[in-house]
PDB file of C-alpha atoms in Angstrom:
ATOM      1  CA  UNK A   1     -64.275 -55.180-133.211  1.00 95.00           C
ATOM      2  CA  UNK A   2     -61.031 -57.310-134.226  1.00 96.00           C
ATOM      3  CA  UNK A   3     -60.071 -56.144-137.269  1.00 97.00           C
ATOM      4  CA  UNK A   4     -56.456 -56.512-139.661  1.00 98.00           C
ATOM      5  CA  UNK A   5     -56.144 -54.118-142.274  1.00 98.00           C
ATOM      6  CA  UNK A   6     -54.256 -55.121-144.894  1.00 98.00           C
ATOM      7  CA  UNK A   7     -52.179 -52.418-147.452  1.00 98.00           C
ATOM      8  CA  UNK A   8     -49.267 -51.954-149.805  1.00 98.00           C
ATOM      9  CA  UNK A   9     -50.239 -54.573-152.114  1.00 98.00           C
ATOM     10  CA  UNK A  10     -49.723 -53.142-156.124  1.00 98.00           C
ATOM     11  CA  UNK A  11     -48.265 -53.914-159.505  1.00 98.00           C
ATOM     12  CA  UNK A  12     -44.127 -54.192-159.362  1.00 98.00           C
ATOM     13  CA  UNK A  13     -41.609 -55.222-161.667  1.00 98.00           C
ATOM     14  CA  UNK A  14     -39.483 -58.321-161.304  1.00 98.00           C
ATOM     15  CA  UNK A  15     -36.710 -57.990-158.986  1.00 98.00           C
ATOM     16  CA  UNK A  16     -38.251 -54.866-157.451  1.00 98.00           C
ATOM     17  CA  UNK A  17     -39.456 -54.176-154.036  1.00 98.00           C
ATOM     18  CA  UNK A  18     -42.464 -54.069-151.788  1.00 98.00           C
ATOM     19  CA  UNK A  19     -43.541 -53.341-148.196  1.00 98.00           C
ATOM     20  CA  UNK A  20     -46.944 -54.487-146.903  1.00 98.00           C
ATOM     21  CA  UNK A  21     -48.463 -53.558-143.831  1.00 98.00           C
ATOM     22  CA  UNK A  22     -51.063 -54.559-141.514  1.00 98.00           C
ATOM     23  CA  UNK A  23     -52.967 -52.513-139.424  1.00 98.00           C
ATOM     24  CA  UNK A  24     -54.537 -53.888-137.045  1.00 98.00           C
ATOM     25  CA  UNK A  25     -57.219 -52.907-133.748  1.00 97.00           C
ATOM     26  CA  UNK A  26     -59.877 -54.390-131.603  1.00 97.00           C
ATOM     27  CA  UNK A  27     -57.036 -56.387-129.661  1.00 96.00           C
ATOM     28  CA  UNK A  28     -53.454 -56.043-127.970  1.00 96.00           C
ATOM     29  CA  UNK A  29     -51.495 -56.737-130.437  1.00 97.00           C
ATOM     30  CA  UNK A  30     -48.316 -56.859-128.514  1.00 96.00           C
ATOM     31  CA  UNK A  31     -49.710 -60.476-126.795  1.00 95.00           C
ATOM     32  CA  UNK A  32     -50.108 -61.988-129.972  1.00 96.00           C
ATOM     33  CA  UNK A  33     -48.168 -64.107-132.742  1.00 96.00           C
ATOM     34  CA  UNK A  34     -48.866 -62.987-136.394  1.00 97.00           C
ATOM     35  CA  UNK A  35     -48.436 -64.825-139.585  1.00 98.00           C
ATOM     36  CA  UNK A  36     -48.643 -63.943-143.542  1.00 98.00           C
ATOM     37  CA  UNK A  37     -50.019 -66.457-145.778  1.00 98.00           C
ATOM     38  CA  UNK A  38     -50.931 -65.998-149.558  1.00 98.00           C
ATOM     39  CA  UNK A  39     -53.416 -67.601-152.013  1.00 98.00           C
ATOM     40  CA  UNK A  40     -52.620 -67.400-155.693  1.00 96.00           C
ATOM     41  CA  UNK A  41     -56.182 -67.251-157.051  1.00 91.00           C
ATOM     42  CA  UNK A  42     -57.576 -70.322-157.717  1.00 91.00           C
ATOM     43  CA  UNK A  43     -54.638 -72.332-155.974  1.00 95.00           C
ATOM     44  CA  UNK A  44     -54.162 -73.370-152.617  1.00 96.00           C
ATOM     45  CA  UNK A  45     -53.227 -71.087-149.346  1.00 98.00           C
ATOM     46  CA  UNK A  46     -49.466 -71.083-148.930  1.00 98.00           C
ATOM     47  CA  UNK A  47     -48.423 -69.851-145.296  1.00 97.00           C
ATOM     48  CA  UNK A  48     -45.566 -67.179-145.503  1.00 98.00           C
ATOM     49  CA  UNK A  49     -43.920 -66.204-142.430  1.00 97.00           C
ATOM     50  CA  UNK A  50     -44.682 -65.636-138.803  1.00 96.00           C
ATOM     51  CA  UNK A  51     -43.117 -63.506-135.850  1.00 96.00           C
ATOM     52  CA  UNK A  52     -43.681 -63.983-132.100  1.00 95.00           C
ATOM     53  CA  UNK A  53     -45.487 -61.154-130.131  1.00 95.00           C
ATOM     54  CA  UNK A  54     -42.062 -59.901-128.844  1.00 95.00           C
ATOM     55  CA  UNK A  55     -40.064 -60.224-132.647  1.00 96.00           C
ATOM     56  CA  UNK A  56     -37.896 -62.979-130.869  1.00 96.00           C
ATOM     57  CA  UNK A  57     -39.063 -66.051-133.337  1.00 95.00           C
ATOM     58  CA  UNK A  58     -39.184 -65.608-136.865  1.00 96.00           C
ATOM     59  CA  UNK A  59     -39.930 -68.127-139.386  1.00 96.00           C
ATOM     60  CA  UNK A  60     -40.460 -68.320-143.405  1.00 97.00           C
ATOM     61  CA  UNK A  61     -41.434 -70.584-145.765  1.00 96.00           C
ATOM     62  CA  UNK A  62     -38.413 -71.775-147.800  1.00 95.00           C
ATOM     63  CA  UNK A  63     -39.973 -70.043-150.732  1.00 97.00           C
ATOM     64  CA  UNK A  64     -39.419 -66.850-149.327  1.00 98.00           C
ATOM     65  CA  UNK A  65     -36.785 -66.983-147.112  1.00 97.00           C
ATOM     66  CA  UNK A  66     -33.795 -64.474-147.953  1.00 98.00           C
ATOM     67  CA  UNK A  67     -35.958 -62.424-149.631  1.00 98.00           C
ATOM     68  CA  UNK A  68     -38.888 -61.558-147.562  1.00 98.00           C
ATOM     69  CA  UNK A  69     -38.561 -59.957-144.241  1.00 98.00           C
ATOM     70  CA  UNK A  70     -41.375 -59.979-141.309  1.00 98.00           C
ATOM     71  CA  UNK A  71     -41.404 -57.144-139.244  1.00 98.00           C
ATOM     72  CA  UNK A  72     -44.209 -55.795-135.955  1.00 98.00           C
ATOM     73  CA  UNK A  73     -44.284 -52.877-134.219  1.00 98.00           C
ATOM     74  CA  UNK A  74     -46.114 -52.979-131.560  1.00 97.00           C
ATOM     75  CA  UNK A  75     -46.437 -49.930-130.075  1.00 97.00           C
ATOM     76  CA  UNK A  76     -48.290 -48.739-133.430  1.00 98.00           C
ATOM     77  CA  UNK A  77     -50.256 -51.809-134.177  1.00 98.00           C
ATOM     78  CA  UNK A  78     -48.511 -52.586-137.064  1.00 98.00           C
ATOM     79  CA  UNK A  79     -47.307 -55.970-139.205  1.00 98.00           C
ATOM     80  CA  UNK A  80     -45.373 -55.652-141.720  1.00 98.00           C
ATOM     81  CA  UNK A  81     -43.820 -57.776-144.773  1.00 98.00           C
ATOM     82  CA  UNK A  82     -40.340 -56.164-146.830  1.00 98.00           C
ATOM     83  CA  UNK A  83     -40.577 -58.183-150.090  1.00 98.00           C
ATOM     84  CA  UNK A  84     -37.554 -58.033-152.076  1.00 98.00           C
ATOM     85  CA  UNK A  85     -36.239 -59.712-155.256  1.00 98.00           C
ATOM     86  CA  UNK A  86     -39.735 -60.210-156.252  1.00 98.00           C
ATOM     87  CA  UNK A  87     -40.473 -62.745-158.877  1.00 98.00           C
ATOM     88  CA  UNK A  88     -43.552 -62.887-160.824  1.00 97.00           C
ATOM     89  CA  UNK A  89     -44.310 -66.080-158.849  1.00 97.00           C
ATOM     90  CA  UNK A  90     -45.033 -64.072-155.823  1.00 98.00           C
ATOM     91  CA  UNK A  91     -47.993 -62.859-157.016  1.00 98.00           C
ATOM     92  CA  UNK A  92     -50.985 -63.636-155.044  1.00 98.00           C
ATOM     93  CA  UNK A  93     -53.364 -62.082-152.262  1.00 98.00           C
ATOM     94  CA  UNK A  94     -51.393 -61.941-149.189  1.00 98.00           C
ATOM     95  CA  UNK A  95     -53.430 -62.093-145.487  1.00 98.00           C
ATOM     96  CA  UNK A  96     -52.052 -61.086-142.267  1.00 98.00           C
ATOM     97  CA  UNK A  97     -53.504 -63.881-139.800  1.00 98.00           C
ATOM     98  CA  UNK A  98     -53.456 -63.144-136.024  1.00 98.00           C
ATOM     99  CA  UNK A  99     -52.498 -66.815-134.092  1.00 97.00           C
ATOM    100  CA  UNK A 100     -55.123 -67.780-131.936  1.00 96.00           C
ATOM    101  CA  UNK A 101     -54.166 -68.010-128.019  1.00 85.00           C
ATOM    102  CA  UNK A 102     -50.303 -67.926-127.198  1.00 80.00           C
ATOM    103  CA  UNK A 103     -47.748 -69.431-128.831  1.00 85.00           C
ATOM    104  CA  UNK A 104     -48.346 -70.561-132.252  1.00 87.00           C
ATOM    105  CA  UNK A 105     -50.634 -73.995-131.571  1.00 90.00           C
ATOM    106  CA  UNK A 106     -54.375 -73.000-132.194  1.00 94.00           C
ATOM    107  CA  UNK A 107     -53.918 -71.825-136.176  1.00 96.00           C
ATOM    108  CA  UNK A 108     -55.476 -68.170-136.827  1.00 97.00           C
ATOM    109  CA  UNK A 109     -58.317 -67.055-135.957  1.00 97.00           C
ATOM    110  CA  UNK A 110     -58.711 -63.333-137.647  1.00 98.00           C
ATOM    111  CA  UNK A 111     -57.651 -62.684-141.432  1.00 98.00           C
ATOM    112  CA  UNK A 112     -57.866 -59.659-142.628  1.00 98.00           C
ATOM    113  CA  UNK A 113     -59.054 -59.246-146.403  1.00 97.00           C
ATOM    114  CA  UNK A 114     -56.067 -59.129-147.899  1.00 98.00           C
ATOM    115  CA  UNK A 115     -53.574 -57.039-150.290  1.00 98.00           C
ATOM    116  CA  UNK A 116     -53.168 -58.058-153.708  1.00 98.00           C
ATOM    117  CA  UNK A 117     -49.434 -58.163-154.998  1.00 98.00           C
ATOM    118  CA  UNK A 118     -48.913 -58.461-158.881  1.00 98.00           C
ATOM    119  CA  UNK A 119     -44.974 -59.189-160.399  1.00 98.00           C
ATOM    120  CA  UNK A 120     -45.042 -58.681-163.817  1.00 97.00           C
ATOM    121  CA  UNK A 121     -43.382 -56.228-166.321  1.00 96.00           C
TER     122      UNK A 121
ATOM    123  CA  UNK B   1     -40.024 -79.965-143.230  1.00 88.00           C
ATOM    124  CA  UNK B   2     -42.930 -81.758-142.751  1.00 95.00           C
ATOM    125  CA  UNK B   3     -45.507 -81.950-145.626  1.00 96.00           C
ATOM    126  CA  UNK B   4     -49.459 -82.179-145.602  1.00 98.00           C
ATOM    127  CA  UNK B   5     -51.549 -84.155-148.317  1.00 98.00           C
ATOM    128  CA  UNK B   6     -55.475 -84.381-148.009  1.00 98.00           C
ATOM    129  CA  UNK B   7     -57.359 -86.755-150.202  1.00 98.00           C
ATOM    130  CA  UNK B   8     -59.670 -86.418-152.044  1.00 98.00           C
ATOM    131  CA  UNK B   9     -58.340 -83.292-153.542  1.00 98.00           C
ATOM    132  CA  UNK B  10     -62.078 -82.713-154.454  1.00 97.00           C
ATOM    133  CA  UNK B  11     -66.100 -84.446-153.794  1.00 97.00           C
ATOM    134  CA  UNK B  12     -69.066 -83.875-154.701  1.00 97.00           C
ATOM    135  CA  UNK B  13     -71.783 -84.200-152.397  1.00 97.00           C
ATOM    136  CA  UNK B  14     -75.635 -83.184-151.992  1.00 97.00           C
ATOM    137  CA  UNK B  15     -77.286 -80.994-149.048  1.00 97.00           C
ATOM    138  CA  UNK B  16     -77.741 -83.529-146.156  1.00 97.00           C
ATOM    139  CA  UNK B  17     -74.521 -85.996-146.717  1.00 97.00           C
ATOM    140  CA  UNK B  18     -71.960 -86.507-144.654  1.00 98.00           C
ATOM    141  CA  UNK B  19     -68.812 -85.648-145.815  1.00 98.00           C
ATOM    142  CA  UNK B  20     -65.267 -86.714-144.033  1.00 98.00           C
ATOM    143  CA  UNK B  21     -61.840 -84.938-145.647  1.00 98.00           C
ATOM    144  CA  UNK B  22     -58.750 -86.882-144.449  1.00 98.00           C
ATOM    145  CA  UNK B  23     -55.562 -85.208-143.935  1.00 98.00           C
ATOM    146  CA  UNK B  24     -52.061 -87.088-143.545  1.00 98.00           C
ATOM    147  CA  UNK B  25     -48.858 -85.506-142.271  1.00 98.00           C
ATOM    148  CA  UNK B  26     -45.255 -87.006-143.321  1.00 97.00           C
ATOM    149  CA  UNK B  27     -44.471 -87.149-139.966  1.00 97.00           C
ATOM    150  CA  UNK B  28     -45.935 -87.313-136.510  1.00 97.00           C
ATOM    151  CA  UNK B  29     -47.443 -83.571-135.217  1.00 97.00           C
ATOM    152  CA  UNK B  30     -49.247 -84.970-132.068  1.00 97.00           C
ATOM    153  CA  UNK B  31     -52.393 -83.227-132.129  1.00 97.00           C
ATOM    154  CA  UNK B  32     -51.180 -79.892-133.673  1.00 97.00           C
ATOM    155  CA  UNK B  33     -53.459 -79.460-136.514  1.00 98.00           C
ATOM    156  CA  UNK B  34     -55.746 -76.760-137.653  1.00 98.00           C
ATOM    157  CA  UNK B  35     -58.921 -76.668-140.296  1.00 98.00           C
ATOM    158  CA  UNK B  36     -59.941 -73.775-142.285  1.00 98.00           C
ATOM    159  CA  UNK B  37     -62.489 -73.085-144.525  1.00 98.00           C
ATOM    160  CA  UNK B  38     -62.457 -70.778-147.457  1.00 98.00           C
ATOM    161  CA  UNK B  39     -65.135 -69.502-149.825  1.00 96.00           C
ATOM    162  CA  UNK B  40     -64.186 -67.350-152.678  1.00 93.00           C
ATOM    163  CA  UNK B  41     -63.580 -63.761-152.278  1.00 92.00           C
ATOM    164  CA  UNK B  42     -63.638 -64.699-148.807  1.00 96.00           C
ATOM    165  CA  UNK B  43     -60.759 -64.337-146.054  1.00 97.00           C
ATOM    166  CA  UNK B  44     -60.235 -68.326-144.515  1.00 98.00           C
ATOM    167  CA  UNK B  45     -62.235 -69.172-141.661  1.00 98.00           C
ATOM    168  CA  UNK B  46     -60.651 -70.835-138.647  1.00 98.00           C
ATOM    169  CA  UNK B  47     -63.198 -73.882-137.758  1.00 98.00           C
ATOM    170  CA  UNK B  48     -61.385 -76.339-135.297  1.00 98.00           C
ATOM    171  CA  UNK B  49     -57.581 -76.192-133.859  1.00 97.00           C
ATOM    172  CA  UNK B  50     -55.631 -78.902-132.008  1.00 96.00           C
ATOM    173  CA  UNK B  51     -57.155 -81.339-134.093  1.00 97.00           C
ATOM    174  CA  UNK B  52     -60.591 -81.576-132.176  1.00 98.00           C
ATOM    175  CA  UNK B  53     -61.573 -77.962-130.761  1.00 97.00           C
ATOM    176  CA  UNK B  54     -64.204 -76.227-132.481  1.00 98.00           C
ATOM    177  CA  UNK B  55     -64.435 -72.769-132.784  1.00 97.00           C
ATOM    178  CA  UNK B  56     -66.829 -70.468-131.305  1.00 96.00           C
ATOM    179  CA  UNK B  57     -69.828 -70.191-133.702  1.00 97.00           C
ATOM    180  CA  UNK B  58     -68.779 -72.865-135.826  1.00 98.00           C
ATOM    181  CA  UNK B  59     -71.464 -75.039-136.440  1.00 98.00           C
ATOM    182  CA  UNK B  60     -71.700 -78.322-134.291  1.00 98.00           C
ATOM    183  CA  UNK B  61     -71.953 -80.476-137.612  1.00 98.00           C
ATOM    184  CA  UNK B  62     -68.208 -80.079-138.487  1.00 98.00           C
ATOM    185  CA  UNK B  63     -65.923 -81.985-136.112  1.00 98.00           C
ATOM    186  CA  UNK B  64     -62.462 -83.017-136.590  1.00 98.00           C
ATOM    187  CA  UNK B  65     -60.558 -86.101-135.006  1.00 98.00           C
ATOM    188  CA  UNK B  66     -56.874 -87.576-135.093  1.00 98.00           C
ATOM    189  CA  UNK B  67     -53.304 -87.270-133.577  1.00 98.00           C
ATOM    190  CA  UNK B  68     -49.951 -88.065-134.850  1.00 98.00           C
ATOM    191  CA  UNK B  69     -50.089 -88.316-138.899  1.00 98.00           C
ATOM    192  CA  UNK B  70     -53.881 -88.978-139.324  1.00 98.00           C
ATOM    193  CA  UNK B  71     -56.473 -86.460-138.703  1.00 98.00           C
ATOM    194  CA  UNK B  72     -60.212 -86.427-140.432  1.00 98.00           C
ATOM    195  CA  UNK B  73     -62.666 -83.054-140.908  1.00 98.00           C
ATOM    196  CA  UNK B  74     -66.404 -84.582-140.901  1.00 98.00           C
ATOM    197  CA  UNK B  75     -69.436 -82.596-141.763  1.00 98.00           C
ATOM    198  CA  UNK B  76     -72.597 -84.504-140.766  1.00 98.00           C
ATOM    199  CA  UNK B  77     -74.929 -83.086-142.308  1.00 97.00           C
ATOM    200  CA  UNK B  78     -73.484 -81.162-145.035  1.00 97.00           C
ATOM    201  CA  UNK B  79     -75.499 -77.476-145.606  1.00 97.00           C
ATOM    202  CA  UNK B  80     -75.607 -74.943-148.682  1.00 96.00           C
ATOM    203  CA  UNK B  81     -73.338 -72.829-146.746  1.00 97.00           C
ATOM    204  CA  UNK B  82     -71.140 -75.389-146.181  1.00 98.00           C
ATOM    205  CA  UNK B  83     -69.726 -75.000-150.064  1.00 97.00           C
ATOM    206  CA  UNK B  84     -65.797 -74.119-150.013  1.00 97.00           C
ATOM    207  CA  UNK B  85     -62.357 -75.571-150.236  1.00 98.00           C
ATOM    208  CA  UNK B  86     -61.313 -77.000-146.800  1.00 98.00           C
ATOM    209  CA  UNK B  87     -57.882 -76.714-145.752  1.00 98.00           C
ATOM    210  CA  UNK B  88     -55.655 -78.326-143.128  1.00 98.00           C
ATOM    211  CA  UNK B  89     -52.437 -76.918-141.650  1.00 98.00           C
ATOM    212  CA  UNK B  90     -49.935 -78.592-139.000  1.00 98.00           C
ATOM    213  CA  UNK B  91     -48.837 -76.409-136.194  1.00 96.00           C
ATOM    214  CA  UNK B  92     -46.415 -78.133-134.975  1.00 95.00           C
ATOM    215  CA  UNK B  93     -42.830 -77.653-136.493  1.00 92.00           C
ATOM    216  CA  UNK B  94     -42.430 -74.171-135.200  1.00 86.00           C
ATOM    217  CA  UNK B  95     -41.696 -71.442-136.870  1.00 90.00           C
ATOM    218  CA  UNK B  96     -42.894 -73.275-140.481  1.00 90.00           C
ATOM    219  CA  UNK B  97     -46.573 -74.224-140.590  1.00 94.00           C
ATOM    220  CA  UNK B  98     -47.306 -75.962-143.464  1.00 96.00           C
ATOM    221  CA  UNK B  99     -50.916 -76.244-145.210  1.00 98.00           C
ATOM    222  CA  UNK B 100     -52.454 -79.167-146.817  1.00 98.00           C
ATOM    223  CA  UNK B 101     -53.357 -78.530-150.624  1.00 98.00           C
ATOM    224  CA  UNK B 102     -56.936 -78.042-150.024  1.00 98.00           C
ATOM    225  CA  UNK B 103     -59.887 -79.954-150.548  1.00 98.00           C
ATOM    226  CA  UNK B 104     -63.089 -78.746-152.922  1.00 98.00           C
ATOM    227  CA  UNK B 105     -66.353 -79.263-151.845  1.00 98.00           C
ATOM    228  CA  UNK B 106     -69.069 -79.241-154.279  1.00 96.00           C
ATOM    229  CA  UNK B 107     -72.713 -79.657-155.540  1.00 89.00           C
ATOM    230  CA  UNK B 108     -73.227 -83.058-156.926  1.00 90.00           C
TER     231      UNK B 108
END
């Protein structure tokens, strides 16, 4: 079964720091782009950041970028997501998404449940 | 960057209508566009990429159309299941894929 475990999601203060992770099995992960996307509850989905299956391409949304850093490792299954700077309007429930086919063109087709971060102090 | 709006931001409808969601790009992304659907407390669901491809298992009601700026998610025959906030999102203007604000589907 394809599955993406989200974790590392928690209560932090402003300005502080946060690593999230996302485990993830049922398919080689080292063929695949990954993305992180967050939903604010009640608000729309906001799309993150995204790596290529060999680290090469990185992007970020410009709401993130110089703060947030994408990580994979693929020899351990593992995405991962270095928030720092946090601001409170970073919290949300962040996803890991796996991109459907190569490349980045088909969207994503498995989410995993999610990892809720909360910035407040 | 390119931006996504989707009109109408929200609809009611009734069990049996057809409902169409438009979404507009502000600039051309061929046919590099994806819908999702989300429920609440749910993960999104991928239903159709490149504009027009379903997704295995999603029902053949929902269809989706367009290329360049213009693209349309139709339900024909709208179910109790069918419920959620739709999404669109360009993937086009690699690395940064942008999604549409979302629109809410409701009981009338």
């Amino acid at each position: 079964e394809v599955q993406l475990v989200e974790s590392g999601g928690g209560l932090v203060q402003p300005g502080r720091s946060l690593r999230l992770s996302c485990e993830v099995s049922g398919f080689t992960f080292e063929n695949f782009a990954m993305h992180w996307v967050r939903q604010v509850p009640g608000k729309g989905l906001e799309w993150v950041s995204c790596i290529s299956w060999n680290s090469k391409v990185i992007g970020y949304a410009d709401s993130v970028k110089g703060r947030f850093t994408i990580s994979r490792d693929n020899a351990k299954n593992f995405l991962y997501l270095q928030m720092d700077s946090l601001r409170a309007d970073d919290s949300a429930l962040y996803y890991c998404a796996k991109a459907k086919g190569t490349g980045w063109s088909y969207g994503m087709d498995v989410w995993g449940q999610g990892t809720t971060v909360t910035v407040s102090s | 960057d390119i931006q996504m709006t989707q009109s109408p931001s929200s609809l009611s409808a009734s069990v049996g209508d057809r409902v169409t969601i438009t979404c507009r790009a502000s600039e051309s992304i061929t046919f590099h566009l994806s819908w999702y659907q989300v429920k609440a407390g749910k993960a999104p669901k991928l239903l159709i990429s490149v504009a027009s491809t379903l997704e295995s298992g999603v029902p053949s009601r929902f269809s989706g159309s367009g290329s360049g700026t213009d693209f349309t998610l139709t339900i024909s025959s709208l179910q109790p299941e069918d419920f959620a906030t739709y999404y669109c999102q360009q993937t086009y203007s690699s690395p940064r894929f942008t999604f549409g604000p979302g629109t809410r589907v409701d009981v009338k």
